[in-house]
Every structure is written in C-alpha cells, then in structure tokens.
Coordinates of C-alpha atoms in Angstrom, one line a residue:
Chain Q
M1 CA 0.0 0.0 0.0
S2 CA 1.5 3.4 -0.9
S3 CA 1.6 6.0 1.8
D4 CA -0.8 8.4 0.1
T5 CA -3.6 5.9 0.2
N6 CA -3.2 4.9 3.8
A7 CA -6.0 6.6 5.7
F8 CA -4.5 5.8 9.1
Q9 CA -1.1 7.3 8.4
R10 CA 0.3 9.7 11.0
P11 CA 0.7 13.2 9.5
A12 CA 4.1 14.7 9.6
M13 CA 5.0 17.1 12.5
G14 CA 3.8 20.6 11.9
S15 CA 1.3 19.6 9.3
G16 CA -1.6 20.3 11.6
G17 CA -4.3 17.9 12.7
K18 CA -5.1 16.1 15.8
S19 CA -1.9 14.1 16.3
T20 CA 0.2 17.2 16.0
Q21 CA -1.8 18.8 18.7
D22 CA -1.3 15.8 20.9
A23 CA 2.5 15.8 20.3
W24 CA 2.7 19.5 21.4
F25 CA 0.5 18.8 24.4
Q26 CA 2.9 16.0 25.4
R27 CA 5.9 18.3 25.1
A28 CA 4.3 20.9 27.2
L29 CA 3.6 18.4 29.9
A30 CA 7.1 17.0 29.7
L31 CA 8.4 20.5 30.2
A32 CA 6.2 21.1 33.2
G33 CA 7.5 17.9 34.7
A34 CA 11.1 18.8 34.0
S35 CA 10.8 22.2 35.5
V36 CA 10.7 20.5 39.0
L37 CA 14.0 18.9 38.4
I38 CA 15.5 22.1 36.9
I39 CA 14.4 24.2 39.9
L40 CA 15.8 21.6 42.3
A41 CA 19.1 21.4 40.5
A42 CA 19.4 25.2 40.2
M43 CA 18.8 25.7 43.9
L44 CA 21.2 23.0 45.0
I45 CA 24.0 24.1 42.7
S46 CA 23.8 27.8 43.4
T47 CA 23.5 27.3 47.1
A48 CA 26.4 24.8 47.3
M49 CA 28.5 27.1 45.1
N50 CA 28.0 30.1 47.3
A51 CA 28.7 28.0 50.4
W52 CA 31.7 26.4 48.9
P53 CA 34.4 28.8 50.4
V54 CA 33.0 28.0 53.9
F55 CA 33.1 24.3 53.2
T56 CA 36.8 24.4 52.0
H57 CA 37.7 26.7 54.9
S58 CA 36.1 24.5 57.6
G59 CA 36.4 21.1 56.0
W60 CA 34.6 18.3 58.0
S61 CA 34.7 20.4 61.1
F62 CA 31.7 22.2 59.5
I63 CA 29.6 19.2 60.7
T64 CA 31.8 17.8 63.4
S65 CA 32.5 21.0 65.4
S66 CA 30.2 23.1 67.4
D67 CA 32.4 26.2 67.4
W68 CA 30.3 28.7 65.5
D69 CA 32.0 32.1 65.7
P70 CA 31.2 34.2 62.5
G71 CA 33.7 36.6 61.2
I72 CA 32.9 40.0 59.6
S73 CA 34.9 39.8 56.4
R74 CA 33.4 40.8 53.0
T75 CA 35.8 38.8 50.9
E76 CA 37.4 36.1 53.0
I77 CA 36.4 33.5 55.5
T78 CA 37.8 34.5 58.8
G79 CA 35.4 33.1 61.5
S80 CA 35.0 29.5 62.6
Y81 CA 32.0 27.6 61.4
G82 CA 31.1 24.4 63.1
A83 CA 27.3 23.7 62.8
L84 CA 27.2 20.5 64.9
S85 CA 25.1 22.0 67.7
F86 CA 22.5 23.3 65.2
I87 CA 22.4 19.9 63.4
L88 CA 21.9 18.2 66.8
G89 CA 19.3 20.7 67.7
T90 CA 17.3 19.9 64.6
L91 CA 17.7 16.2 65.0
I92 CA 16.9 16.2 68.7
T93 CA 13.8 18.3 68.4
S94 CA 12.6 16.3 65.4
T95 CA 13.2 13.0 67.2
I96 CA 11.3 14.1 70.3
A97 CA 8.5 15.3 68.1
L98 CA 8.2 11.9 66.2
L99 CA 8.6 9.8 69.4
I100 CA 5.5 11.6 70.8
A101 CA 3.5 12.2 67.6
V102 CA 3.7 8.8 65.8
P103 CA 2.3 6.6 68.6
L104 CA -0.4 9.2 69.3
A105 CA -1.2 9.4 65.6
I106 CA -1.5 5.7 65.3
G107 CA -3.8 5.5 68.3
C108 CA -5.9 8.4 67.0
S109 CA -6.2 6.9 63.6
L110 CA -7.2 3.5 65.0
Y111 CA -9.9 5.3 67.1
L112 CA -11.2 7.3 64.1
T113 CA -11.3 4.3 61.7
Q114 CA -12.0 1.3 63.9
I115 CA -13.8 2.3 67.0
A116 CA -15.6 5.6 66.6
R117 CA -19.0 5.6 65.0
P118 CA -19.1 7.5 61.7
S119 CA -21.2 10.2 63.3
I120 CA -18.3 10.9 65.7
G121 CA -15.3 9.8 63.6
R122 CA -16.1 12.0 60.5
P123 CA -16.3 15.4 62.3
L124 CA -13.1 14.5 64.3
A125 CA -11.3 13.6 61.1
Y126 CA -12.3 17.1 59.7
A127 CA -10.9 18.6 62.9
V128 CA -7.6 16.8 62.4
D129 CA -7.3 18.1 58.8
L130 CA -8.0 21.6 60.1
L131 CA -5.3 21.3 62.7
A132 CA -2.9 20.4 59.9
A133 CA -3.7 23.6 58.2
V134 CA -3.0 26.0 61.1
P135 CA 0.1 28.1 60.3
S136 CA 3.1 27.1 62.5
V137 CA 3.6 30.6 63.9
V138 CA 0.3 30.2 65.7
Y139 CA 1.4 27.0 67.2
G140 CA 4.7 28.6 68.2
L141 CA 2.9 31.5 69.9
W142 CA 0.4 29.3 71.6
G143 CA 3.2 27.1 72.9
L144 CA 5.2 30.0 74.1
L145 CA 2.4 31.7 76.0
F146 CA 0.1 28.9 77.1
F147 CA 1.1 25.3 76.5
V148 CA 4.7 25.4 77.6
P149 CA 4.2 27.5 80.9
I150 CA 1.0 25.7 81.9
F151 CA 1.7 22.1 80.9
V152 CA 5.2 21.4 79.6
R153 CA 7.4 23.2 82.1
P154 CA 5.8 21.7 85.2
M155 CA 6.1 18.3 83.6
I156 CA 9.7 18.8 82.7
K157 CA 10.4 19.9 86.3
V158 CA 8.9 16.7 87.7
I159 CA 10.9 14.6 85.3
A160 CA 14.2 16.4 86.0
D161 CA 13.6 16.2 89.8
T162 CA 12.7 12.5 89.8
V163 CA 14.6 10.5 87.2
G164 CA 16.8 13.4 86.1
E165 CA 19.7 12.4 88.3
A166 CA 19.8 8.8 87.1
V167 CA 19.0 9.1 83.4
P168 CA 21.5 10.9 81.1
F169 CA 20.2 13.9 79.2
L170 CA 17.2 14.3 81.5
G171 CA 18.9 16.2 84.3
S172 CA 19.2 19.7 85.5
P173 CA 19.8 22.5 84.9
V174 CA 16.4 23.2 83.4
V175 CA 16.1 26.4 81.4
T176 CA 12.9 28.1 80.3
Y177 CA 13.1 27.2 76.7
N178 CA 14.9 24.1 75.7
Y179 CA 15.0 21.1 73.3
A180 CA 12.1 19.4 75.1
T181 CA 9.8 22.4 74.9
A182 CA 10.5 22.9 71.2
G183 CA 10.2 19.1 70.5
I184 CA 6.9 18.8 72.4
V185 CA 5.3 21.7 70.6
L186 CA 6.7 20.3 67.3
A187 CA 5.0 17.0 68.1
I188 CA 1.7 18.8 68.3
M189 CA 2.4 20.5 65.0
V190 CA 3.2 17.3 63.1
L191 CA 0.6 15.2 64.8
P192 CA -2.3 16.2 62.5
I193 CA -0.5 15.5 59.2
I194 CA 0.7 12.1 60.4
T195 CA -2.8 11.3 61.7
A196 CA -4.5 12.4 58.5
V197 CA -2.3 10.2 56.3
T198 CA -2.4 7.2 58.7
R199 CA -6.2 7.5 59.0
E200 CA -6.5 7.5 55.2
V201 CA -4.4 4.4 54.9
M202 CA -6.3 2.6 57.6
L203 CA -9.6 3.4 55.9
N204 CA -8.4 1.3 53.0
T205 CA -8.0 -1.9 55.0
P206 CA -9.9 -4.5 52.9
I207 CA -13.2 -5.1 54.6
A208 CA -13.2 -8.7 53.5
E209 CA -10.1 -9.4 55.6
I210 CA -11.5 -7.6 58.6
Q211 CA -14.6 -9.8 58.4
G212 CA -12.5 -12.9 57.9
A213 CA -10.7 -12.1 61.1
Y214 CA -13.9 -11.5 63.1
A215 CA -15.4 -14.7 61.7
L216 CA -12.6 -16.7 63.3
G217 CA -13.6 -15.4 66.7
S218 CA -11.0 -12.6 67.0
T219 CA -11.5 -9.6 69.3
R220 CA -11.2 -6.1 67.9
W221 CA -7.6 -5.7 69.1
E222 CA -6.6 -9.1 67.7
M223 CA -8.1 -8.1 64.3
I224 CA -6.3 -4.7 64.4
R225 CA -3.0 -6.3 65.2
A226 CA -3.3 -9.0 62.5
I227 CA -4.9 -7.0 59.7
V228 CA -5.1 -3.3 60.1
L229 CA -1.6 -2.5 61.4
P230 CA 0.4 -4.7 59.0
R231 CA -1.6 -3.4 56.1
A232 CA -1.1 0.2 57.2
R233 CA 2.6 -0.2 58.0
P234 CA 4.0 1.2 54.7
G235 CA 1.6 4.1 55.0
I236 CA 2.5 4.8 58.6
I237 CA 6.2 4.9 57.6
G238 CA 5.3 7.3 54.7
A239 CA 3.3 9.5 57.1
T240 CA 6.2 9.5 59.6
M241 CA 8.5 10.7 56.9
L242 CA 6.1 13.4 55.9
G243 CA 6.0 14.5 59.6
L244 CA 9.7 14.3 59.9
G245 CA 10.1 16.5 56.8
R246 CA 8.0 19.1 58.4
A247 CA 9.8 18.8 61.7
L248 CA 13.2 19.2 60.2
G249 CA 12.2 22.3 58.2
E250 CA 10.0 23.9 60.9
T251 CA 11.6 27.3 61.6
V252 CA 9.5 29.8 63.4
A253 CA 8.0 27.7 66.2
V254 CA 11.2 25.9 67.0
A255 CA 13.2 29.2 67.0
M256 CA 10.7 30.6 69.4
L257 CA 10.9 27.7 71.8
I258 CA 14.3 26.1 71.6
G259 CA 16.1 28.8 73.7
G260 CA 18.6 30.0 71.1
S261 CA 21.8 28.8 72.7
Q262 CA 24.9 27.5 70.8
R263 CA 26.3 25.0 73.2
M264 CA 26.5 21.3 72.7
P265 CA 23.6 19.5 74.3
T266 CA 24.2 17.8 77.7
S267 CA 20.5 17.7 78.6
L268 CA 17.2 17.8 76.8
F269 CA 16.2 20.6 79.2
Q270 CA 19.0 22.8 78.1
G271 CA 18.7 25.6 75.5
G272 CA 19.9 25.0 71.9
Q273 CA 19.4 26.1 68.3
S274 CA 18.2 24.3 65.2
M275 CA 19.5 24.6 61.6
A276 CA 16.4 26.3 60.3
G277 CA 16.4 28.5 63.4
V278 CA 19.9 29.8 63.1
I279 CA 19.4 30.7 59.5
A280 CA 16.1 32.6 60.2
I281 CA 17.4 34.3 63.3
T282 CA 20.8 35.5 62.2
F283 CA 20.4 36.0 58.5
Q284 CA 19.4 39.6 58.6
E285 CA 22.4 40.9 60.4
A286 CA 24.9 38.5 59.0
S287 CA 28.1 39.5 57.4
P288 CA 28.8 38.3 53.8
E289 CA 31.0 35.4 55.0
N290 CA 28.4 34.5 57.6
V291 CA 25.7 34.4 54.9
K292 CA 27.9 31.9 53.0
A293 CA 28.1 29.8 56.2
L294 CA 24.3 30.0 56.7
L295 CA 23.9 28.8 53.1
G296 CA 26.1 25.9 54.0
V297 CA 23.8 25.1 56.9
G298 CA 21.0 25.1 54.4
V299 CA 22.9 22.6 52.2
V300 CA 23.4 20.3 55.1
L301 CA 19.7 20.5 56.0
F302 CA 18.8 19.6 52.4
V303 CA 21.2 16.7 52.4
I304 CA 19.8 15.3 55.7
T305 CA 16.3 15.6 54.4
V306 CA 17.2 13.7 51.3
L307 CA 19.0 11.0 53.2
V308 CA 16.1 10.5 55.6
N309 CA 13.7 10.2 52.8
M310 CA 15.9 7.7 51.0
A311 CA 16.3 5.7 54.1
A312 CA 12.5 5.6 54.6
R313 CA 12.0 4.4 51.0
L314 CA 14.6 1.7 51.5
V315 CA 12.8 0.5 54.6
I316 CA 9.5 0.3 52.8
W317 CA 11.0 -1.3 49.7
A318 CA 12.9 -3.8 51.8
T319 CA 9.8 -4.9 53.6
G320 CA 7.8 -5.2 50.4
G321 CA 5.4 -2.3 50.6
R322 CA 4.6 0.8 48.7
V323 CA 4.5 4.4 50.1
A324 CA 0.8 4.8 50.7
G325 CA 1.4 8.4 51.8
D326 CA 2.9 9.4 48.5
A327 CA -0.3 11.1 47.3
A328 CA -0.1 13.4 50.3
V329 CA 3.6 14.2 49.9
Chain G
M1 CA -21.1 -17.3 77.3
T2 CA -22.4 -20.3 79.1
I3 CA -23.6 -23.0 76.7
N4 CA -25.9 -25.6 78.0
H5 CA -25.0 -28.9 76.4
N6 CA -28.2 -30.6 77.5
G7 CA -30.6 -28.3 75.6
S8 CA -30.0 -30.0 72.3
A9 CA -31.9 -33.3 72.8
A10 CA -33.7 -33.0 69.5
G11 CA -30.4 -33.1 67.6
L12 CA -30.8 -29.5 66.7
A13 CA -27.6 -27.5 65.9
V14 CA -29.2 -24.1 65.9
E15 CA -32.7 -22.7 65.7
A16 CA -34.0 -19.3 64.6
K17 CA -37.2 -18.2 66.3
N18 CA -39.3 -15.3 64.9
M19 CA -36.2 -13.5 63.8
N20 CA -36.5 -10.0 62.3
V21 CA -33.4 -8.1 61.1
Y22 CA -33.5 -4.4 60.6
Y23 CA -31.0 -2.0 58.9
G24 CA -31.9 1.3 60.5
S25 CA -35.7 1.5 60.1
F26 CA -35.8 -0.9 57.1
R27 CA -36.8 -4.4 57.9
A28 CA -34.6 -6.7 55.8
V29 CA -36.1 -10.0 56.8
K30 CA -39.2 -10.8 58.8
D31 CA -40.4 -13.6 61.0
I32 CA -37.8 -16.2 60.1
S33 CA -38.1 -19.5 62.0
L34 CA -35.8 -22.3 61.1
K35 CA -34.6 -25.5 62.8
I36 CA -31.2 -26.7 61.6
E37 CA -30.3 -30.3 62.3
R38 CA -26.9 -31.4 63.4
N39 CA -24.5 -32.7 60.8
S40 CA -26.8 -31.6 58.0
I41 CA -26.2 -29.3 55.0
T42 CA -28.9 -26.7 54.7
A43 CA -29.1 -24.6 51.5
L44 CA -30.6 -21.1 51.7
I45 CA -31.9 -20.1 48.2
G46 CA -34.0 -17.3 46.8
P47 CA -33.9 -14.4 44.4
S48 CA -31.4 -11.5 44.9
G49 CA -32.2 -9.2 47.7
C50 CA -34.4 -11.6 49.6
G51 CA -32.2 -11.4 52.7
K52 CA -30.7 -14.9 52.7
S53 CA -27.2 -13.6 53.3
T54 CA -28.6 -11.4 56.1
V55 CA -30.2 -14.5 57.6
L56 CA -26.9 -16.4 57.3
R57 CA -24.9 -13.6 58.9
S58 CA -27.4 -13.4 61.8
F59 CA -26.4 -16.9 62.9
N60 CA -22.9 -15.8 64.0
R61 CA -23.6 -12.2 64.8
M62 CA -21.6 -10.9 61.8
N63 CA -24.4 -8.3 61.4
D64 CA -23.1 -6.7 64.6
L65 CA -20.3 -5.2 62.4
V66 CA -22.9 -3.1 60.5
P67 CA -23.6 -0.2 62.9
S68 CA -27.3 0.2 61.8
A69 CA -28.2 -3.5 62.0
R70 CA -30.5 -4.8 64.7
V71 CA -31.8 -8.3 65.2
E72 CA -35.1 -9.1 67.0
G73 CA -36.2 -12.6 68.0
E74 CA -34.0 -15.4 69.1
I75 CA -31.3 -17.7 67.7
L76 CA -30.9 -20.7 69.9
F77 CA -27.5 -22.4 69.8
Q78 CA -27.4 -25.4 72.1
G79 CA -30.4 -24.0 74.0
N80 CA -29.0 -20.5 74.5
N81 CA -30.0 -17.3 72.7
I82 CA -26.9 -15.9 71.1
Y83 CA -28.5 -12.5 71.1
A84 CA -29.0 -12.5 74.9
E85 CA -27.5 -9.7 76.9
N86 CA -24.6 -11.5 78.5
V87 CA -23.4 -13.3 75.3
D88 CA -19.9 -12.5 73.9
P89 CA -20.2 -12.3 70.1
V90 CA -16.5 -13.2 69.8
E91 CA -17.2 -16.6 71.4
V92 CA -20.2 -17.0 69.2
R93 CA -18.1 -16.5 66.1
R94 CA -15.5 -18.9 67.3
R95 CA -18.1 -21.7 67.6
I96 CA -20.0 -20.7 64.5
G97 CA -17.5 -20.1 61.7
M98 CA -18.0 -18.5 58.4
V99 CA -16.7 -18.8 54.8
F100 CA -17.3 -15.8 52.5
Q101 CA -18.3 -15.3 48.9
K102 CA -15.0 -14.0 47.8
P103 CA -12.0 -15.9 49.1
N104 CA -10.4 -13.6 51.7
P105 CA -7.1 -15.2 52.9
F106 CA -5.0 -12.9 55.1
P107 CA -1.9 -11.4 53.6
K108 CA 0.2 -13.9 55.6
S109 CA 1.8 -17.2 54.8
I110 CA -0.4 -20.3 54.1
Y111 CA 0.7 -21.7 57.5
E112 CA -0.1 -18.5 59.3
N113 CA -3.5 -18.2 57.6
V114 CA -4.5 -21.5 59.2
A115 CA -2.6 -21.1 62.5
W116 CA -3.7 -17.5 63.3
G117 CA -7.3 -18.2 64.3
A118 CA -6.3 -21.2 66.4
R119 CA -3.6 -19.2 68.2
I120 CA -5.8 -16.2 69.1
N121 CA -8.3 -18.7 70.5
G122 CA -5.8 -20.1 72.9
F123 CA -4.8 -23.3 71.0
K124 CA -2.1 -25.0 73.1
G125 CA -1.4 -28.2 71.2
N126 CA 0.9 -29.0 68.4
M127 CA 0.4 -26.2 65.8
D128 CA 2.2 -28.0 62.9
E129 CA -0.1 -30.9 63.4
L130 CA -3.2 -28.8 63.5
V131 CA -2.2 -26.9 60.4
E132 CA -1.6 -30.1 58.5
Q133 CA -4.8 -31.7 59.7
S134 CA -6.9 -28.7 58.8
L135 CA -5.3 -28.4 55.3
H136 CA -5.9 -32.2 54.8
H137 CA -9.5 -31.7 55.9
A138 CA -9.9 -28.9 53.4
A139 CA -8.4 -31.1 50.6
L140 CA -5.6 -28.6 50.1
W141 CA -2.6 -30.3 51.9
D142 CA -1.2 -32.0 48.9
E143 CA -1.1 -28.8 46.8
V144 CA 0.5 -26.6 49.4
K145 CA 2.6 -28.9 51.7
D146 CA 5.8 -27.8 50.0
K147 CA 5.1 -24.1 50.2
L148 CA 3.5 -23.4 53.5
D149 CA 5.6 -20.3 54.0
Q150 CA 4.4 -18.7 50.8
S151 CA 1.7 -16.1 50.9
G152 CA -1.9 -17.3 51.0
L153 CA -2.6 -14.7 48.3
S154 CA -0.3 -16.6 45.8
L155 CA -2.8 -19.4 45.5
S156 CA -5.5 -19.7 42.9
G157 CA -9.1 -18.7 43.7
G158 CA -10.3 -22.2 44.4
Q159 CA -7.2 -22.9 46.5
Q160 CA -7.7 -19.7 48.4
Q161 CA -11.3 -20.6 49.2
R162 CA -10.2 -24.1 50.5
L163 CA -7.5 -22.2 52.6
C164 CA -10.3 -20.1 54.1
I165 CA -12.2 -23.3 54.9
A166 CA -9.0 -24.8 56.4
R167 CA -8.6 -21.8 58.7
T168 CA -12.2 -21.9 59.7
I169 CA -12.0 -25.6 60.7
A170 CA -8.7 -25.0 62.5
V171 CA -10.6 -23.2 65.3
K172 CA -12.9 -26.2 65.5
P173 CA -16.3 -24.6 65.2
E174 CA -19.5 -26.5 65.5
I175 CA -21.3 -24.9 62.7
I176 CA -19.9 -23.4 59.4
L177 CA -21.8 -20.7 57.6
M178 CA -21.0 -20.4 53.9
D179 CA -22.0 -17.4 51.9
E180 CA -22.0 -18.4 48.2
P181 CA -18.6 -20.0 48.7
A182 CA -18.2 -21.1 45.1
S183 CA -19.8 -18.2 43.2
A184 CA -16.4 -16.6 42.4
L185 CA -14.9 -19.9 41.3
D186 CA -14.7 -21.8 38.0
P187 CA -16.8 -25.0 37.5
I188 CA -14.1 -27.5 38.4
A189 CA -13.1 -25.6 41.6
T190 CA -16.8 -25.4 42.4
L191 CA -17.2 -29.1 42.2
R192 CA -14.2 -29.6 44.5
I193 CA -15.7 -27.2 47.1
E194 CA -19.0 -29.1 46.9
D195 CA -17.2 -32.5 47.4
L196 CA -15.5 -30.9 50.4
I197 CA -18.7 -29.6 51.8
R198 CA -20.3 -33.1 51.7
E199 CA -17.1 -34.4 53.4
L200 CA -17.3 -31.7 56.1
K201 CA -20.8 -32.7 57.0
K202 CA -19.6 -35.6 59.0
E203 CA -18.2 -33.3 61.6
Y204 CA -19.9 -30.0 61.1
T205 CA -23.3 -28.6 60.6
I206 CA -23.3 -26.5 57.5
L207 CA -25.5 -23.7 56.3
I208 CA -24.9 -22.5 52.8
V209 CA -26.3 -19.6 50.8
T210 CA -26.3 -20.3 47.1
H211 CA -27.6 -18.8 43.9
N212 CA -26.9 -22.0 42.0
M213 CA -30.0 -24.2 42.0
Q214 CA -28.0 -27.3 40.9
Q215 CA -25.6 -26.8 43.7
A216 CA -28.4 -26.7 46.3
A217 CA -29.9 -29.8 44.7
R218 CA -26.6 -31.6 44.6
A219 CA -25.0 -30.7 47.8
S220 CA -27.7 -30.1 50.5
D221 CA -29.9 -32.2 52.7
Y222 CA -32.4 -29.4 53.5
T223 CA -33.4 -26.3 51.5
A224 CA -34.9 -23.1 52.7
F225 CA -36.5 -21.0 50.0
F226 CA -36.7 -17.3 50.7
N227 CA -38.6 -14.6 48.8
M228 CA -39.0 -10.9 49.0
D229 CA -42.3 -9.5 50.1
S230 CA -44.1 -6.5 48.7
D231 CA -42.5 -4.4 51.5
R232 CA -39.1 -5.6 50.3
A233 CA -38.6 -7.6 53.5
G234 CA -37.3 -11.2 52.9
Y235 CA -39.4 -14.0 54.4
L236 CA -39.2 -17.8 54.4
V237 CA -41.5 -19.4 51.9
E238 CA -40.8 -23.0 52.3
F239 CA -38.3 -25.1 54.3
S240 CA -38.1 -28.9 53.8
E241 CA -35.8 -31.7 52.7
T242 CA -34.0 -30.8 49.5
D243 CA -35.6 -33.7 47.5
E244 CA -39.0 -32.5 48.6
I245 CA -38.3 -28.9 47.6
F246 CA -37.0 -29.9 44.2
T247 CA -39.5 -32.6 43.3
N248 CA -42.6 -31.8 45.1
P249 CA -42.7 -28.1 46.3
K250 CA -45.6 -27.1 48.4
H251 CA -45.7 -23.5 47.2
E252 CA -46.3 -22.3 43.7
L253 CA -43.6 -19.6 44.2
T254 CA -41.0 -22.3 45.1
E255 CA -41.8 -24.2 42.0
Q256 CA -41.6 -21.1 39.8
Y257 CA -38.3 -20.2 41.3
I258 CA -36.6 -23.7 41.1
T259 CA -37.8 -24.1 37.5
G260 CA -36.2 -20.7 36.6
R261 CA -39.3 -18.7 36.0
F262 CA -38.1 -15.8 38.2
G263 CA -35.3 -14.8 40.4

C-alpha cells in the first residue's frame, strides 16, 4: 500500500491535525515535569557554590565541630563555622516530636477508623485536617504563651527532679526554653498530618479481611494487630517521613521555643538552636561570609532531608510495601 | 457465654425463632423461624435481595459489624439465645465459623493463615499438626505442603477458598456458615468445594447460601427458600428436605423459582 492511500497514516509534525496537537501537548507536559528537576538542580547548585568557600575553609569540622563564631569579612572566610550544635538541635527536636507524635497518631487513627461511629469519627477527622492547616507561627505563639508554661514546664520539672539524676540527658539545669519544649510543641504540629495520612491508609483496609478475622472469633484488638496494622505499615512509615520532613524544616515555632543557645547539648532541658532556626534568626544581620556559612547550613539541612527520605523508602522497599502516603507528599 | 449442652436433645444444631433483622428502620427479613439439624447441610436459596445472606450472617452475629443492623427474636444455639444480653459475640463466632463469597485469605503465609485463628483462640497443642490436619480436611494439603511459607494470596481462587475453609475448621467450630462460597470460582473448583462440603458434613453442621440451583440440589440435605415480600422484606416461603423442595414443592412460588421462572 502506498503511503498516500493509507487513511491511518500519522501526519508529519507541523502539518496540523489532531496528532500534532497531541504531540505538542505531550511536550508541554514534559516541560512542566522537567521544571521541577530544573528548579531543584538550580537551587542545589547555586546554594552549594555560594557556600563552597566555607566548606573548603572549615572542612569536615563544619559538621563535626560546634564552634560557631562568625567573622565579619566581606571577601574572606575568617570566622570558625562548626554547625554541629545546630544539626543536633534539629535532630533532637525532630526525634522528640516523632517519638511523641507517631504513637499518638496511630492511636488516634485507630480510634477514628476502627472504633468511633461514623457520626463521631467523621467530624473528628475534619478537625484533624483543620489542625494540619493552622500556620506554624500560631502553634509557636500558643506554645510560648500557654502550652509550655502551663503544661510542659511543670512536667519537665517533675521529670528532672525525679529521674533526672539517674537518666542521662534528663537532668538539670532546666532552662525556660529548651530542646524538650521545642520538641513537644513540634510534636503537636506534626501530629495532624501524620494522623491524616495514617487514617487515610487505615480506611483502605480490605473489609473482607476484617470480616474474615472477626469470623474466626477474634477480638477487635486481635483483628487490628493482625490485619489493620500490618496493612497500614508502609503508609505509617510514609506518614512519619512526611511529619519528619515538616519537623526538620520547621523554623519559626522551633526558633521561638528552643532557647537560642549555641552549646553542645548535655541535657534535653537545656537551650539549643536548630539549623532552620539559626538561618532565620541570624540571616538579617549576617556579614557576607556569615551568609555563606548559613547557606552551608541550608545545604546540610537539604542533604539530611534527602538522606532521611531515601532511608524511609529503603525501609518500605525492603519490607515489600509501597509508600501509601505518596499522594499526600 | 455459658452454653448448655443438654438443651439439644432433638439433635438441633441451631434454631432461629421469629427472627427479624433491621437495617436502621428498614426491615430486611421478617419472622424467620428455622430449625437446623446437626451434621446436615442446609441450603438457603432465593432471588437476589431476599435477605438470605442477612439471615446467614445473623447466625454468628456478623451483622453486629454493621452499625445500623439490629436483630429481633432469638437464635438458639445449644439452647442459649446468642443475642442474649450476656453473650460475647467473639465466642459465638469462634463456635459458628464463616466462609465468605469472595476468598479472603489474610496477607500472611499459608501456614499463618491456618494457625492464626487457632492461636488467638488459645490453642495450646501441636500447631504444625493442627495446620496439616486442617489443610488435609480442606483437601488442600497435597497442593501446598511444600510451600507453607508462601503467601496465601499466591494461591488460585479455588485454593484460596479451600484455605479459608481450612482456617475456619482449624478453630474447631460446631457450625460453618458459607455465603455463596463457590460463586467466584470456575466449575471445576466449584465441584471440589461441593465435594469438600459433603465431606465436612460428618463433623460439622453447614448452612450454605447459594444462587446455584443445581448446587443446592446436589450438595444439600435441606433447603430453605426465601422470597422478597411487597414491603421488600425477605421471608421464608418453604423449608423442607431438598428432595421434597425440588421434586414436590408445596408452594407455587417455590416451583416457579426452582424451574427458573423468576429470580
């Protein structure tokens, strides 16, 4: 059959017609997709390039030393830049937040999906979603003025006075704002998003399996342990990573509550500083070389976030699940 | 739950007395009274929507899982009403097991699928033995004995359904309820399940909902025919020995249904 008689032949590019339209549409979408990667690469490269002089000046001590003493030079690097105490500040507060928020979120999701009647569970689920949307500065202010003085500080005092002597990192001296106050308020901030994703995953538990478990004479708790929790596990890991991402990057609320000290942590009840916090607090008055160092802190924060996410994916992949929280990320 | 073992002198396994089931304000089935003999197979048949699955699920309180469902009347199991105030539905379901329409093995190994139910119910004996025995009983052992650690989901549909039967008998119930257990299977798998059901009758009392008239005729001893009334509530039209129902039905409706004129 010669080509001019083939009614189904694809017209050449640029000759108009439906398939040309389709080709252009595909290109436009490909460009939109690629733009994400382009922006990411541009950000990483320009940030790392600007921070490079600090990295070469400090070497590994940028992440192994806590000696942070910015210089005031416009052209050279004269200060010492060891960001370890900020890195630890971020990791400690995020860890406290997750240790508190994840078990609470799992319990809350189990209640909302398995125990509460729909007439109670549904409004509560909306409330959880609403909490996730409250701007973090509001949480910070609320923590600063009400939650920490009324609830957290008395609790910390009790802990420090009772087990503080025996358990490392829980002892005195207790300062007003410290890792624990920041971590606990952070827990409340990440709780809604972790709960929202976990609840969503648990709602998708196959009803046939739930009925199968009940039909064998299982109690609700036995059914939850055997069916709901294993099924939801990849989703819970995904939700935890989502919460961790927020905790690592949270700036304002942590900066308000962590105490703003640069020492190495010896107790959770001591003041500290986080990576995002030091960037936000000192950027405005920073000298040019200090700005480079802050950019370096930004690069480290970026790398930690990427590593944590990769580790989470590895865990999920190794245990044969998929990231059910992906849609929400 | 305290179960009185003397209350079953008539050889009855279970009996429904004037049972009504409601979903919210809608009455799904009305005035059902049924006496099920021990070690018999009873088929529940009837057109779609006549409430036969609802009736079946009332026998082990699976309807409790539907928040709006409510059961009136009595179901007597060994002389005790399973809907009485002090009865634990968990114990009811252990003693009255259920196999579902769509095979629903757990996302666990074949071994665990069978062992789990027994374990949560406090089985203390030799678990390997129980698993093998149950799989033998469900006519599945020869096909899976070399791959007990593989996922139950890796089996074919017919094998999955026999696995579900194996896990049900592993907890040693007295009655097994089956909700169209072969409707999702091919004809050969269906025949295997039917053979199995006849075999299980020696030790268990079986109630089976089916849409398949030949299956009811082939596999059951008794047949209960349900229909939907003008108020959309299901009711029991006729209950008798299966031969009687299929060769000499008392009601015109029954005859019309089994000869395929409606439903």
